Coordinates of C-alpha atoms in Angstrom, one line a residue:
M1 CA 109.9 71.0 120.9
E2 CA 114.0 71.4 119.9
N3 CA 113.2 71.9 116.4
E4 CA 110.6 74.7 117.4
T5 CA 112.8 76.4 119.3
R6 CA 115.3 76.1 116.9
A7 CA 112.5 76.8 114.1
A8 CA 112.3 80.5 116.8
D9 CA 115.5 81.5 117.2
S10 CA 116.0 81.6 113.1
L11 CA 113.4 83.7 112.7
V12 CA 114.9 85.9 116.2
Q13 CA 117.8 86.2 114.1
G14 CA 116.0 86.6 110.6
L15 CA 114.5 90.2 111.7
R16 CA 117.4 91.3 113.5
R17 CA 119.3 90.7 110.9
Q18 CA 116.6 92.6 109.1
G19 CA 116.4 95.7 111.3
Y20 CA 113.5 94.3 113.5
R21 CA 114.7 94.2 117.5
S22 CA 113.2 91.1 118.1
D23 CA 113.0 87.7 120.9
S24 CA 111.2 84.6 121.6
V25 CA 110.0 83.3 124.1
A26 CA 108.7 79.7 124.7
T27 CA 105.1 79.2 127.0
G28 CA 101.9 81.8 126.3
A29 CA 102.2 82.4 130.0
R30 CA 105.5 84.0 129.4
A31 CA 104.2 85.4 126.0
L32 CA 101.1 87.1 128.6
Q33 CA 104.2 88.4 131.2
T34 CA 106.1 90.5 128.3
Y35 CA 104.0 91.5 124.8
R36 CA 103.6 94.6 126.0
S37 CA 107.0 95.6 125.3
A38 CA 106.1 94.5 122.1
D39 CA 104.7 96.8 118.8
L40 CA 104.2 93.7 117.2
I41 CA 103.6 89.4 118.1
L42 CA 104.4 86.8 116.0
L43 CA 102.1 83.7 117.4
D44 CA 102.5 80.6 117.6
L45 CA 99.0 79.3 118.5
D46 CA 100.8 75.3 119.1
L47 CA 102.1 76.6 122.1
P48 CA 102.9 73.9 125.0
D49 CA 101.1 75.2 128.0
I50 CA 98.3 77.6 126.8
D51 CA 96.0 77.4 123.6
G52 CA 97.0 79.9 120.9
L53 CA 93.3 81.3 120.5
E54 CA 93.5 82.1 124.2
V55 CA 96.7 83.9 124.7
C56 CA 95.5 86.2 121.5
R57 CA 91.6 86.6 123.2
S58 CA 94.2 87.6 126.0
V59 CA 96.1 89.5 124.9
R60 CA 92.7 91.3 122.2
A61 CA 91.2 92.0 125.6
M62 CA 93.9 93.9 127.7
S63 CA 96.1 95.9 124.2
D64 CA 95.4 96.8 120.5
T65 CA 99.0 95.2 120.7
P66 CA 99.0 93.6 116.4
V67 CA 99.2 89.7 116.4
I68 CA 99.7 88.3 112.6
A69 CA 99.4 83.6 114.1
L70 CA 101.5 81.7 113.5
T71 CA 99.6 77.8 112.7
A72 CA 100.1 75.2 110.5
R73 CA 96.2 75.4 111.4
D74 CA 95.1 75.3 107.6
S75 CA 91.3 74.9 108.0
E76 CA 89.2 77.3 106.5
L77 CA 87.7 77.5 110.3
D78 CA 91.3 77.8 111.7
R79 CA 91.4 80.8 110.0
V80 CA 88.2 82.2 110.8
L81 CA 88.8 81.3 114.9
G82 CA 91.9 83.2 114.3
L83 CA 90.6 86.3 113.2
Q84 CA 87.8 86.1 115.1
A85 CA 90.0 85.2 118.7
G86 CA 91.6 89.0 117.6
A87 CA 94.5 88.2 115.0
D88 CA 94.8 90.9 112.8
D89 CA 96.5 87.9 110.0
Y90 CA 96.9 84.9 109.4
M91 CA 99.9 82.3 108.1
I92 CA 99.8 79.1 107.4
K93 CA 103.4 76.8 107.7
P94 CA 105.2 76.6 106.5
Y95 CA 105.3 80.9 105.1
G96 CA 108.2 82.1 103.2
F97 CA 110.3 85.0 105.2
R98 CA 109.6 87.2 102.9
E99 CA 106.2 87.3 103.1
L100 CA 106.5 87.1 106.0
V101 CA 108.0 90.6 107.1
A102 CA 106.1 91.8 104.2
R103 CA 102.6 91.4 106.4
M104 CA 104.3 92.6 109.0
E105 CA 105.0 95.5 107.9
A106 CA 101.5 95.6 105.8
V107 CA 99.6 95.7 109.5
M108 CA 101.9 97.8 111.1
R109 CA 101.2 100.4 108.2
R110 CA 97.0 99.9 109.7
V111 CA 97.4 99.7 113.4
R112 CA 99.9 103.3 113.3
P113 CA 98.5 105.7 110.6
P114 CA 101.4 107.6 108.7
Q115 CA 102.7 110.1 110.6
I116 CA 102.8 113.4 109.2
L117 CA 106.1 115.4 109.2
E118 CA 106.5 118.7 109.4
Q119 CA 107.6 120.8 106.9
V120 CA 109.7 123.6 108.3
I121 CA 112.1 122.1 110.9
E122 CA 115.0 124.2 111.9
H123 CA 117.6 122.4 114.6
G124 CA 120.0 125.3 115.9
P125 CA 122.1 126.0 112.8
L126 CA 120.6 123.8 110.2
R127 CA 117.3 124.3 108.6
I128 CA 114.5 121.7 106.8
D129 CA 112.5 123.3 104.2
A130 CA 109.9 120.5 102.4
G131 CA 107.8 122.3 101.0
T132 CA 110.9 123.6 98.6
R133 CA 112.7 120.5 99.3
E134 CA 115.6 123.5 100.6
V135 CA 117.9 122.8 103.4
L136 CA 120.2 126.1 105.0
L137 CA 123.3 125.6 107.3
D138 CA 124.6 128.5 109.0
G139 CA 122.7 130.4 105.8
E140 CA 124.0 129.3 103.1
P141 CA 122.2 126.1 100.8
V142 CA 123.1 123.0 101.3
E143 CA 122.6 120.7 97.7
M144 CA 121.6 117.2 97.7
T145 CA 119.3 114.7 96.2
R146 CA 116.2 113.5 96.4
K147 CA 116.8 110.5 99.0
E148 CA 119.4 112.5 100.6
F149 CA 117.5 115.0 101.9
D150 CA 114.6 112.4 102.3
L151 CA 116.8 110.7 104.9
L152 CA 118.3 113.6 106.5
H153 CA 114.1 114.7 106.9
L154 CA 113.3 112.3 108.5
L155 CA 115.6 112.1 111.1
A156 CA 115.1 115.6 111.8
S157 CA 111.6 114.9 112.4
Q158 CA 112.6 113.1 114.9
P159 CA 115.3 114.5 117.1
E160 CA 115.0 112.9 120.5
T161 CA 114.6 109.1 118.0
V162 CA 116.8 106.3 116.9
V163 CA 115.8 105.9 113.9
S164 CA 116.0 102.4 113.0
R165 CA 117.2 100.9 109.7
R166 CA 114.5 99.1 108.4
Q167 CA 112.1 102.1 109.2
L168 CA 114.3 104.0 107.2
M169 CA 114.3 102.0 104.1
T170 CA 110.6 101.6 104.5
Q171 CA 109.9 105.3 104.5
V172 CA 112.9 106.9 102.2
W173 CA 113.1 104.3 100.0
D174 CA 110.1 102.2 100.2
D175 CA 111.3 98.8 100.4
S176 CA 110.5 97.0 103.4
L177 CA 111.8 93.5 102.3
S178 CA 115.7 94.3 100.9
R179 CA 117.7 94.0 104.0
P180 CA 119.2 97.2 105.2
G181 CA 122.8 98.3 104.6
R182 CA 125.5 99.7 102.7
T183 CA 122.8 101.7 100.9
I184 CA 122.1 103.8 104.2
D185 CA 125.8 103.5 105.4
T186 CA 126.6 105.7 101.9
H187 CA 123.1 108.2 101.9
V188 CA 125.1 108.6 105.4
S189 CA 128.3 109.3 105.0
S190 CA 127.1 111.8 102.4
L191 CA 125.4 113.4 104.9
R192 CA 128.1 113.8 107.2
N193 CA 130.1 115.5 104.3
K194 CA 128.5 118.0 103.1
L195 CA 127.3 118.9 106.3
G196 CA 130.5 119.3 107.1
S197 CA 130.7 116.8 110.7
S198 CA 129.8 113.3 111.3
S199 CA 128.3 114.8 114.4
W200 CA 125.9 115.9 112.4
I201 CA 124.6 112.1 111.7
I202 CA 124.5 109.4 115.2
T203 CA 125.2 106.0 114.3
V204 CA 123.3 103.9 117.2
R205 CA 125.3 100.2 117.1
G206 CA 122.3 97.6 116.0
V207 CA 119.9 100.0 116.1
G208 CA 119.6 103.0 113.2
F209 CA 120.5 106.5 113.3
R210 CA 119.9 109.5 114.9
L211 CA 119.9 113.3 114.6
G212 CA 123.2 115.4 116.8
H213 CA 124.4 118.6 116.4
A214 CA 127.7 120.2 114.9

């Protein structure tokens, strides 16, 4: 169990470094108590109290929360049973971390349709037109690079929401594997300069960014 605990802690830390909000529980009973707060479940089928397949069936019976089964059970029958229990994907241990992240992104794309962003967004003195890819501030055009525009448009399309670094990497840079880092910060800094105020884009530490006001 000590090795499993260390592995779970390591996975949680790795996912957090990738921009995910993640946590772990040690038992199937605890998983069934807490899973409703999750957007996606990574489920080890070899749990100390309840068989993971039963946990998966219980989750699937009560919700559509996506589940990726993680297990050393590697026979064809095991994979079939896992998928029949309701798992959206099935990964054999040991697995690569980058592959796991890619599979997580793939599952989330399947279960959540792509968001349709508004063509024209007006936010105070800021006007963003996705059709012409034009940004106006107080009626004056603001020149932006393609990625700067995409980043600002994504934030403006969800004005009350904190957009995670991982979501920005996936939707603006079409990159779900690289670690979010200086690329985002550089573009945010450039946008703040072009818009004339750092208050247009608010940093939410440990999570991501949201649109602010001048």
